[in-house]
XYZ file of C-alpha atoms in Angstrom:
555
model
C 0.000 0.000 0.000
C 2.402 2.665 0.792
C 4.599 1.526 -2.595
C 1.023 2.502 -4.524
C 0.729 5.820 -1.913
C 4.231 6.678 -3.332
C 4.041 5.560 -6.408
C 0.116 6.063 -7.991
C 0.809 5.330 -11.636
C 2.162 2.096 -10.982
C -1.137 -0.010 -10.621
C -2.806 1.793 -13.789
C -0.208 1.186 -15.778
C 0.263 -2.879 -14.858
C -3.090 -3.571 -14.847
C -3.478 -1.612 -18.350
C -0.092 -3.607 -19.649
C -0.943 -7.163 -18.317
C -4.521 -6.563 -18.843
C -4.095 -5.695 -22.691
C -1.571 -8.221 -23.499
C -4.188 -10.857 -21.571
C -6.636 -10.048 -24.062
C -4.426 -10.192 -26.854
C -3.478 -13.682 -25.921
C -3.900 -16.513 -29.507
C -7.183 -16.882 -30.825
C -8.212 -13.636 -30.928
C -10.751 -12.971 -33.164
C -10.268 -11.187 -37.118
C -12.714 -9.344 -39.113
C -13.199 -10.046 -42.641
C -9.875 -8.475 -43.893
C -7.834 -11.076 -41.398
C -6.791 -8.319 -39.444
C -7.457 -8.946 -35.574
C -8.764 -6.496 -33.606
C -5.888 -6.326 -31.270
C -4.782 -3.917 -33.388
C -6.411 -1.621 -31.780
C -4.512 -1.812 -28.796
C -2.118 0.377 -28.935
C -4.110 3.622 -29.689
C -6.797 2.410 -26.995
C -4.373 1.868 -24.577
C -2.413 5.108 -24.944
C -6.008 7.047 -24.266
C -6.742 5.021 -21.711
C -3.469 5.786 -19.675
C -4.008 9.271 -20.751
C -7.190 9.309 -19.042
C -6.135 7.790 -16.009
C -2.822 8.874 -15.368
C -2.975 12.185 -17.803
C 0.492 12.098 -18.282
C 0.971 12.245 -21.973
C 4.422 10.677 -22.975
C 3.826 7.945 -20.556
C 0.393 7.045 -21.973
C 1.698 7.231 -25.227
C 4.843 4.895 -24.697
C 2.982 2.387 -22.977
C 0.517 2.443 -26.071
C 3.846 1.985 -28.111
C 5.091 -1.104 -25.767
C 1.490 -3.013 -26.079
C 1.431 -3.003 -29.941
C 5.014 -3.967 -30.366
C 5.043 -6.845 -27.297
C 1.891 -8.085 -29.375
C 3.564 -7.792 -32.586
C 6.495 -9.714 -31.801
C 5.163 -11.784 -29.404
C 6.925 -11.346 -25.993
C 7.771 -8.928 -23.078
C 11.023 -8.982 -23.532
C 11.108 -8.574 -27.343
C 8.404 -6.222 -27.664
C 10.680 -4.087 -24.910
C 13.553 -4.054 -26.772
C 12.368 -3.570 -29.937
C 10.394 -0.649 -28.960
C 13.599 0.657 -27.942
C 16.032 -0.210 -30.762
C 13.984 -0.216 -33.816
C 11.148 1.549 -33.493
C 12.098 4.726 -31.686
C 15.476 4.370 -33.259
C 13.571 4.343 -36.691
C 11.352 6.906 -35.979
C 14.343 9.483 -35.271
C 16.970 7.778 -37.653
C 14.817 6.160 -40.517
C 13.404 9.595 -42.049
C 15.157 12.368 -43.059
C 12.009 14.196 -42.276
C 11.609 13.615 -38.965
C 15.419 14.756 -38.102
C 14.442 17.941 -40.048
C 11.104 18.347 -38.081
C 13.139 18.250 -35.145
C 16.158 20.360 -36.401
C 13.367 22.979 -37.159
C 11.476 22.495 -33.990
C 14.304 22.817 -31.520
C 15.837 25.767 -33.613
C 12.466 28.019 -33.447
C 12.455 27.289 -29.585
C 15.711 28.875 -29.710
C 14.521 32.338 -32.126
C 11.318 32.427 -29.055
C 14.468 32.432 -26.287
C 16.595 35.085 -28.036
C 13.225 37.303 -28.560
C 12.012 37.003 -24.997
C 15.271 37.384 -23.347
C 15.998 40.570 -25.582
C 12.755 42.086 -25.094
C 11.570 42.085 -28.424
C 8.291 40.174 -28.211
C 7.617 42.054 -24.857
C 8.067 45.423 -26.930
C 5.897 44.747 -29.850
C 2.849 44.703 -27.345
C 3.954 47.028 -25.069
C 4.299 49.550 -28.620
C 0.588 48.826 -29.151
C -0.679 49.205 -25.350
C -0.694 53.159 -25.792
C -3.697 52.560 -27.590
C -5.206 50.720 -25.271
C -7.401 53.863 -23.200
C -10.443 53.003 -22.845
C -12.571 49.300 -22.375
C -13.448 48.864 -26.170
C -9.692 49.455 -27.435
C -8.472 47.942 -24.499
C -10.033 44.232 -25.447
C -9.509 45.413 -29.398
C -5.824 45.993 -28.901
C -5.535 43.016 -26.173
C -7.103 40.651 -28.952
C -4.976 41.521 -31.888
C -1.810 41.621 -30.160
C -3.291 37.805 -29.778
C -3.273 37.425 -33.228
C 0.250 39.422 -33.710
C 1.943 37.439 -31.581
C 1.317 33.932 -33.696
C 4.237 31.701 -33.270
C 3.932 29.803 -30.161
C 0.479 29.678 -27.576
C 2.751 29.786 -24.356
C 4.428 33.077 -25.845
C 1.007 34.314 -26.656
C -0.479 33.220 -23.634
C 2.538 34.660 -20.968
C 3.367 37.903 -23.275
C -0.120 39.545 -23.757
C -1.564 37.876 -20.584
C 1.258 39.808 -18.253
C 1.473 42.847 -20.554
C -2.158 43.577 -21.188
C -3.312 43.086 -17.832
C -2.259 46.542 -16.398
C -3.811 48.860 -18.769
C -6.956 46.427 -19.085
C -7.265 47.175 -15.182
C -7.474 50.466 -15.898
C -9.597 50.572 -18.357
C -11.969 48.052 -16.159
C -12.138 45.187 -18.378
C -12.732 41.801 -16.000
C -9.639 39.536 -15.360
C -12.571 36.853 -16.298
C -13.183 38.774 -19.831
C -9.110 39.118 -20.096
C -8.232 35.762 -19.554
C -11.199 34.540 -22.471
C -9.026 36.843 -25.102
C -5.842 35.713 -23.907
C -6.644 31.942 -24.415
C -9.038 32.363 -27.754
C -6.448 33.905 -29.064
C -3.743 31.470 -28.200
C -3.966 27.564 -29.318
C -6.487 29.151 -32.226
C -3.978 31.726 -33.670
C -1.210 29.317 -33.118
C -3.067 26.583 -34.980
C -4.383 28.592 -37.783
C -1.173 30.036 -38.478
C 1.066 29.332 -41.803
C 4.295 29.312 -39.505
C 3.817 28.321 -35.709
C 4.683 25.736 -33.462
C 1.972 24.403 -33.301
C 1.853 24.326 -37.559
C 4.712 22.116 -37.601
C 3.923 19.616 -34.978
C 0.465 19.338 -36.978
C 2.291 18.922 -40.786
C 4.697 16.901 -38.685
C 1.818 14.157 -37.425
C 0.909 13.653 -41.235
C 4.678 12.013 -42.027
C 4.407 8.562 -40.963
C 0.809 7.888 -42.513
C 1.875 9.654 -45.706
C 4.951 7.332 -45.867
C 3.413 4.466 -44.823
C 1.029 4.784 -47.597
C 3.492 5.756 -50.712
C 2.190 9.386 -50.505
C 4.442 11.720 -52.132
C 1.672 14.873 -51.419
C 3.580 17.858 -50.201
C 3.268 18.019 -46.116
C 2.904 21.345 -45.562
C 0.786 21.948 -48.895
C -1.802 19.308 -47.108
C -1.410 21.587 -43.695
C -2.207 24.829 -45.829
C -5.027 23.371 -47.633
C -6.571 21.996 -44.434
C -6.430 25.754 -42.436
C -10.080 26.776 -43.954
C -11.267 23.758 -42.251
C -9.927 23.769 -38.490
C -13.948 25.262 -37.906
C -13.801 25.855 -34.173
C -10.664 27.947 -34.095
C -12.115 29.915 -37.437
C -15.268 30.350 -35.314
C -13.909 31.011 -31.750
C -12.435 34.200 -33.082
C -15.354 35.249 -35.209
C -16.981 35.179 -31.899
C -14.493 36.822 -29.669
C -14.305 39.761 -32.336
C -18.319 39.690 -32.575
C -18.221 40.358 -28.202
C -15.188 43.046 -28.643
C -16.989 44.794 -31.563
C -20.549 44.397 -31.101
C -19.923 45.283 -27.511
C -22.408 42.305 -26.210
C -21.596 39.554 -23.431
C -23.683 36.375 -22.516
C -24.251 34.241 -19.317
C -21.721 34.464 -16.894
C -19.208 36.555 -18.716
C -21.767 39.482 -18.951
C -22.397 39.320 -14.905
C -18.301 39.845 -14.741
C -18.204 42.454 -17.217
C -21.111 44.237 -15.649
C -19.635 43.839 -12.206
C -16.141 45.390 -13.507
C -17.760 48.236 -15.409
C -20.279 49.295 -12.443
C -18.134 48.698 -9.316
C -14.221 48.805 -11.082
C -13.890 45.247 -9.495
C -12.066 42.843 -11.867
C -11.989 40.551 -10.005
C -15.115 38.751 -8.301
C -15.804 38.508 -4.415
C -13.307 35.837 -2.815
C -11.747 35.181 -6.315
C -8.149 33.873 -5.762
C -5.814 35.376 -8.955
C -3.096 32.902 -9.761
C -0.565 35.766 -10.252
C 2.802 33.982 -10.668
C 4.986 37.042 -10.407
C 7.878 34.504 -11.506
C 6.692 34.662 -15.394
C 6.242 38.509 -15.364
C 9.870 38.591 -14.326
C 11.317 36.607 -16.986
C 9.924 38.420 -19.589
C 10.947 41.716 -18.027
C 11.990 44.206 -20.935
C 15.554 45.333 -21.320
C 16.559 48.998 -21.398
C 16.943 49.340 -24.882
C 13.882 46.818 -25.887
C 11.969 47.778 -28.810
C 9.279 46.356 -30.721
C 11.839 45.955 -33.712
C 13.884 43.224 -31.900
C 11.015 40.959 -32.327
C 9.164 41.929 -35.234
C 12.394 42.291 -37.559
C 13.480 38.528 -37.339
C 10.272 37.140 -37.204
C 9.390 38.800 -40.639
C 13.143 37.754 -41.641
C 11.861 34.127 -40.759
C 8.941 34.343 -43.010
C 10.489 35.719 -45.663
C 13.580 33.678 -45.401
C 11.118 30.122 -45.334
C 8.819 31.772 -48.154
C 11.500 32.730 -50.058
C 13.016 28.917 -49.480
C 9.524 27.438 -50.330
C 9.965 29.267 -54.054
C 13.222 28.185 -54.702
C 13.276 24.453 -53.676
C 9.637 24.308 -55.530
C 11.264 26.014 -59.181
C 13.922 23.169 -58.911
C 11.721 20.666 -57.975
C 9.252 21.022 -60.637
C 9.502 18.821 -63.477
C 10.508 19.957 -67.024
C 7.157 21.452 -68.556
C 5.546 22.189 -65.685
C 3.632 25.356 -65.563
C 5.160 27.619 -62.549
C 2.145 27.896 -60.881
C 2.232 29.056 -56.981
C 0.132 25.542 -56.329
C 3.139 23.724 -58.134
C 5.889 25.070 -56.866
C 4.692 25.056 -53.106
C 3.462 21.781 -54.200
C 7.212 20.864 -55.218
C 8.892 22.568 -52.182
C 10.872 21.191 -49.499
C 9.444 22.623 -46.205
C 11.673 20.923 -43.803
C 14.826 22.930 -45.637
C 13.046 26.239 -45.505
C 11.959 26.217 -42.566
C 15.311 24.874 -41.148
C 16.977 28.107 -42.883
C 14.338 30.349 -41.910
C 14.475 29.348 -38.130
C 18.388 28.700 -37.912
C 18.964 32.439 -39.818
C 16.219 34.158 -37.652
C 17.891 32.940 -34.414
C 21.391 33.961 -36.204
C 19.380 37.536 -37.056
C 17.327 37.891 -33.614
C 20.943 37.443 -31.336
C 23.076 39.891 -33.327
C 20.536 42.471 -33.173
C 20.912 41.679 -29.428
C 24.688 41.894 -29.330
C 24.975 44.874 -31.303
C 22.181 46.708 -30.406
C 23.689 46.348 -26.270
C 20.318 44.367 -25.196
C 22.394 41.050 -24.349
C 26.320 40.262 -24.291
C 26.760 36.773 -26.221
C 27.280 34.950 -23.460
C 23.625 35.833 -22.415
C 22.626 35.418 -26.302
C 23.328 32.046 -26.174
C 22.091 31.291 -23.191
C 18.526 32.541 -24.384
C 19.169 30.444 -27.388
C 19.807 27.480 -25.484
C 17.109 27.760 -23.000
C 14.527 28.525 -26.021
C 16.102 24.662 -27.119
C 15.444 23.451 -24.074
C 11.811 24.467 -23.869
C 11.076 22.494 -27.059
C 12.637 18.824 -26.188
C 9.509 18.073 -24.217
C 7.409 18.866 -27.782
C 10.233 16.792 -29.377
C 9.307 14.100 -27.162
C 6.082 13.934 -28.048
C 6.778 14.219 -31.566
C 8.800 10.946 -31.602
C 6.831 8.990 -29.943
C 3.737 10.208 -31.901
C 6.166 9.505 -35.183
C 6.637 5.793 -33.321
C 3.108 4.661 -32.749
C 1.965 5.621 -35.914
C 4.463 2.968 -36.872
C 2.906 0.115 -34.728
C -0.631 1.076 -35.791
C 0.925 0.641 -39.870
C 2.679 -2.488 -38.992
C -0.517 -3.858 -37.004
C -3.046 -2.954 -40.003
C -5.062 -0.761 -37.153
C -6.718 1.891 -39.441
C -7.257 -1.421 -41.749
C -9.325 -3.497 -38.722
C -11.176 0.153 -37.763
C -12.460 0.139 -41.251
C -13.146 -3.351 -41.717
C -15.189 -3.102 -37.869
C -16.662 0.543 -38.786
C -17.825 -0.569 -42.964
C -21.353 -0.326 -41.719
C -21.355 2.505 -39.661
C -18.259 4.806 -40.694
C -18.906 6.517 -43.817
C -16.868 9.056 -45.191
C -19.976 11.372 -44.371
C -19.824 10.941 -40.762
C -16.063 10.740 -40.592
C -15.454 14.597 -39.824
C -17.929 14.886 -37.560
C -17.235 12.117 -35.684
C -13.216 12.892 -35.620
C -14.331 15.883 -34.066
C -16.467 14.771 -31.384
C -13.789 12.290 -30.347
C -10.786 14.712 -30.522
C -12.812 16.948 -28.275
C -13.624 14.343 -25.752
C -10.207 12.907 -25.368
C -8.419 16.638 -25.123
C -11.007 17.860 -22.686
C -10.385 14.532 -20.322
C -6.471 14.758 -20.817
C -5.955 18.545 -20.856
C -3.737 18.531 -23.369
C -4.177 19.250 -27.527
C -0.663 17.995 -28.386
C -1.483 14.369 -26.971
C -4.919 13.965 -28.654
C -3.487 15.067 -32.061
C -0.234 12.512 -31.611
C -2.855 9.640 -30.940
C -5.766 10.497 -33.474
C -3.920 11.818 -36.368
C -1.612 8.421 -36.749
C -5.248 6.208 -36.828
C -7.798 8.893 -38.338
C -5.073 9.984 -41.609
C -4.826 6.071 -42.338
C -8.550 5.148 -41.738
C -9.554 8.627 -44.078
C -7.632 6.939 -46.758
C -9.127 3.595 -46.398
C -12.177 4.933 -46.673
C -12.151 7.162 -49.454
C -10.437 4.699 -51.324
C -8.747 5.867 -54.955
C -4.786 7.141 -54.967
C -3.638 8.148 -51.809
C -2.188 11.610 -53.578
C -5.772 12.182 -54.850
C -7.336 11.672 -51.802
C -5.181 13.566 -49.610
C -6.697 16.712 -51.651
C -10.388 15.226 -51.113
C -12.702 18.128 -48.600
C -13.385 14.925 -46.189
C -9.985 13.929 -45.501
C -8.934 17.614 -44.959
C -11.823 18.036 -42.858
C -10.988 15.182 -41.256
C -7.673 16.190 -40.270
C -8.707 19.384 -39.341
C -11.038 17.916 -37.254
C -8.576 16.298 -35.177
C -6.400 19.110 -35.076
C -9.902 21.731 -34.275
C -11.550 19.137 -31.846
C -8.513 18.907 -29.981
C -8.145 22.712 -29.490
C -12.296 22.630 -28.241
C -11.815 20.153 -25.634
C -8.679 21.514 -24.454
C -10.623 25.218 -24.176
C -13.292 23.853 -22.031
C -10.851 21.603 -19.174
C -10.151 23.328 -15.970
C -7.035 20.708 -16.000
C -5.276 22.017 -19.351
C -2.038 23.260 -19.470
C -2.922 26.959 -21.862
C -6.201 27.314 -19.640
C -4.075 27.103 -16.497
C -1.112 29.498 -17.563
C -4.377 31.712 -18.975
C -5.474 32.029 -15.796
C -2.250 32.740 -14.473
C -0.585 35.185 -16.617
C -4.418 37.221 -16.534
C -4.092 37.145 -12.532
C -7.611 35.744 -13.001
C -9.591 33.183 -10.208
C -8.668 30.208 -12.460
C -12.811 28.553 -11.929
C -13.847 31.693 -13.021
C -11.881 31.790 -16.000
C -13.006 28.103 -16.762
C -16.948 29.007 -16.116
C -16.834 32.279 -18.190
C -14.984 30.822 -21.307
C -16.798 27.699 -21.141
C -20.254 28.949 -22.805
C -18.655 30.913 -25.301
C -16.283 27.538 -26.149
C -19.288 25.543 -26.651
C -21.190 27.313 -29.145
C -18.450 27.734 -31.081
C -18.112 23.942 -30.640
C -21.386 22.907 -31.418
C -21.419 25.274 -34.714
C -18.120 23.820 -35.857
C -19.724 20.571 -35.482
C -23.146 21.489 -37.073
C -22.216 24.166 -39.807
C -18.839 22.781 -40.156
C -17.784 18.676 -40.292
C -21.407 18.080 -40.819
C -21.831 20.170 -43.593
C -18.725 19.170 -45.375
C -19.518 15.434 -44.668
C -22.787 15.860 -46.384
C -21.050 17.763 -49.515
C -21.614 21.036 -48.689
C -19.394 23.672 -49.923
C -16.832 25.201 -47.968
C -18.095 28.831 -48.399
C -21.148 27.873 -47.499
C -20.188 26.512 -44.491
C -17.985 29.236 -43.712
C -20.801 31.892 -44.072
C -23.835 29.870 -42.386
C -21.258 29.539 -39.284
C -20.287 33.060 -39.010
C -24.064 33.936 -39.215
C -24.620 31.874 -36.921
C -22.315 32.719 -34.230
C -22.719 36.450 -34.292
C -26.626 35.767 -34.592
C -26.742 33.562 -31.087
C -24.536 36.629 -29.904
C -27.110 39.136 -31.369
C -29.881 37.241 -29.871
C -28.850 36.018 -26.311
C -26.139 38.451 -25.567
C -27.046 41.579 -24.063
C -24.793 44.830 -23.977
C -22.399 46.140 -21.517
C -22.268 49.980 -20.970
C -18.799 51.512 -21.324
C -17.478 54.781 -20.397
């Protein structure tokens, strides 16, 4: 008893291991294709730990350890091979990966060098001048959201800290502050052509895309899908609709009504999880300006776009028109993206040096620490890389299909990605996990069921709705759990009563949710065009806002 009081993971995780591999014992039964429907393990057992234990890498290595044990057919085997093939493969046996990774780690390092510097800091601290009364305090708070695009924790600790001063002043509700702050985060970060979060999603689609002979550009799928990711297009029609139309609903209008009568932002008995600890780190340097940030981030983008262009004109083939679609189409992402993050970081620490914000000693230190910050995304990434490997080697998406032929139709498969994404984030807490265990099974299963080549159907509006949906779903659930990571630093950055923050944004997250689902993946499932969709959800969102909000007065 006291090893299980010590230790609390340990009886989940055995009885989840032994249990599993007891069911997968010989004689198992197989569905028409011959496929059995252990298969299935390894994805079921990675939510399941996720559930239980949420701790994300764990879950996901034991889901990893089941398939392969099963595969090979022992303990030992399955250990070791998980170890010295499989992971080993998934880092070593694709040039992609190493470049995801490359990338991934070097763009943690451009986010050090700008926050240590000042320079993120001092592109929303230019734009907080402008912030002098309540309407242009939550106009400027929300597209400094949208500015600041390349990573939700930079988002999230930048204009949360920053922002919260002169949105004080201006009586705007920690509760109202902390909804901008994290609808503009995972959303922006998601939506955006260059982000962390855009990589780790192209990133997901590598295995499955391999696995299945697909030679589609990666980051041309990503782009195509963007129009599709419905609740994060939504969530900021309808945080723009509150700012501009000046109307709240529910609970957020009693908070906004409280702050603007009384000048109390924060309710009776809240308790603000202020973490003075972040506010120092980012603390700006003497000679901060808004330039240290903005000029290597725009030296990023143009050095990846202008990388995109050339590896595309040498990649296309001789009589090829030089279309943009072609030669993005043609493109090696990984390489730009290396160059553009690698040069930005190069860019972002000489400004420092030269400009007196940081000696290179302290340059490089930001650099390194901005590394650091990413390995536990890198993590992640490899493992997700790894069990998309078991699932292809265990024919899961395969059995899915072959179990689902009577039920699954492409029609319902958007829709019902979505609803599962949403459930698993909102029960884990965390987007990243949901995505690296849906996207390796739903991409696969997509293409199963579409049928036809895999480099036509990767372009098909299901299976980029589809993918979306994972990546949109995962962003809902992980809105509306009090135990998620970007709610919890939302809360803290804001200085806002963390359950309030979670009861405010909640409504507002779930009619956005339930539009994406109805105007969105069911729409597309059913054929329905994508402007259509697109329109019918925007009317909707800012009618329900129209209807049921009611307005705040301001000064």
């Amino acid at each position: 008893m006291n090893l299980l009081k010590r230790y609390p993971l340990v009886l989940p995780v055995l009885l989840v291991f032994y249990g599993s591999l007891a069911l997968a014992a010989p004689g198992s039964g197989e569905g028409q294709s011959g496929v059995s429907w252990v298969s299935v393990l390894p994805p079921v057992v990675a939510i399941v730990l996720a559930l239980i234990t949420r701790q994300a890498h764990l879950s996901l290595f034991m889901g990893i350890l089941i398939g392969v044990c099963i595969h090979t057919g022992g303990i030992w085997s399955g250990l070791t091979t998980s170890l010295d093939t499989y992971l080993v493969n998934s880092l070593a046996g694709s040039s992609s990966h190493t470049s995801i990774l490359m990338f991934t780690l070097a763009f943690g390092g451009l986010i050090g060098v700008m926050s240590a510097n000042g320079g993120l800091k001092g592109i929303v601290a230019a734009a907080s001048k402008y912030a002098t009364n309540n309407f242009r305090g939550q106009l400027v708070t929300a597209i400094m959201g949208l500015v600041i695009f390349i990573d939700d924790y930079s988002n999230t600790l930048l204009v949360g800290n920053m922002m919260r001063p002169f949105t004080d002043s201006v009586r705007i509700s920690r509760e109202k502050l902390s909804y901008l702050v994290d609808s503009t985060a995972a959303p922006v970060a998601s939506l955006a052509a260059i982000s962390t979060w855009s990589i780790f999603q192209m990133s997901l689609l590598d295995s499955p895309y391999r696995a299945h002979d697909i030679s589609a550009n990666l980051y041309l799928t990503f782009l195509q899908s963007i129009p599709y990711s419905f609740y994060c297009i939504f969530t900021l029609v309808f945080l723009f609709s509150t700012v501009l139309m000046r109307r709240e609903m529910g609970p957020m209008h009693k908070a906004e009504t409280r702050s603007q009568t009384t000048g109390a932002v924060l309710a009776e008995n809240a308790q603000p999880m202020v973490d003075e600890s972040l506010a120092r780190e980012f603390k700006e340097s003497k000679l901060s300006h808004w330039n240290n940030g903005l000029i290597p981030i725009l030296a990023m983008l143009a050095i990846t776009i202008s990388g995109l262009f050339i590896t595309g004109s040498e990649g296309l083939e001789n009589g090829s028109p030089k279309t943009l679609r072609n030669i993005i189409g043609n493109s090696d992402a990984n390489a730009s993206l290396i160059w553009g993050s690698f040069l930005a970081g190069f860019i972002a620490i000489i400004m420092s040096v030269s400009g007196g914000l940081l000696s290179l000693i302290k340059a490089m230190d930001a650099w390194i620490n901005g590394v650091r910050s990413m390995v536990m995304a890198c993590i992640i990434l490899v493992l997700a890389w790894t069990i998309g490997d078991v699932c292809t080697d265990m024919k899961t998406a395969e059995y899915i299909v072959d179990l689902t032929s009577g039920f699954l139709t492409p029609a319902l498969l958007p829709a019902v990605t979505f609803i599962t994404a949403s459930i698993i984030s909102f029960s884990t807490g965390s987007s990243w996990a949901t995505m690296s265990i849906l996207v390796p099974v739903t991409v696969p299963m997509s293409i199963q069921l579409l049928g036809g080549e895999g480099n036509q159907v990767v372009q098909d509006p299901i299976f980029l709705s589809t993918f979306a949906g994972v990546l949109s779903g995962s962003v809902f659930g992980d809105h509306c759990s009090p135990i998620s990571d970007t709610t919890v630093l939302s809360s803290t950055s804001t200085g806002s009563d963390h359950i309030d923050h979670v009861r405010t944004q909640l409504p507002y997250a779930v009619i956005s949710g339930v539009v994406a689902l109805l105007a969105g993946y069911i729409f597309t499932g059913l054929g329905i065009t994508l402007i259509v969709s697109l329109s019918v959800g925007i009317i909707l969102m800012t009618g329900v806002l129209r209807i049921f909000g009611k307005p705040i007065l301001h000064e």
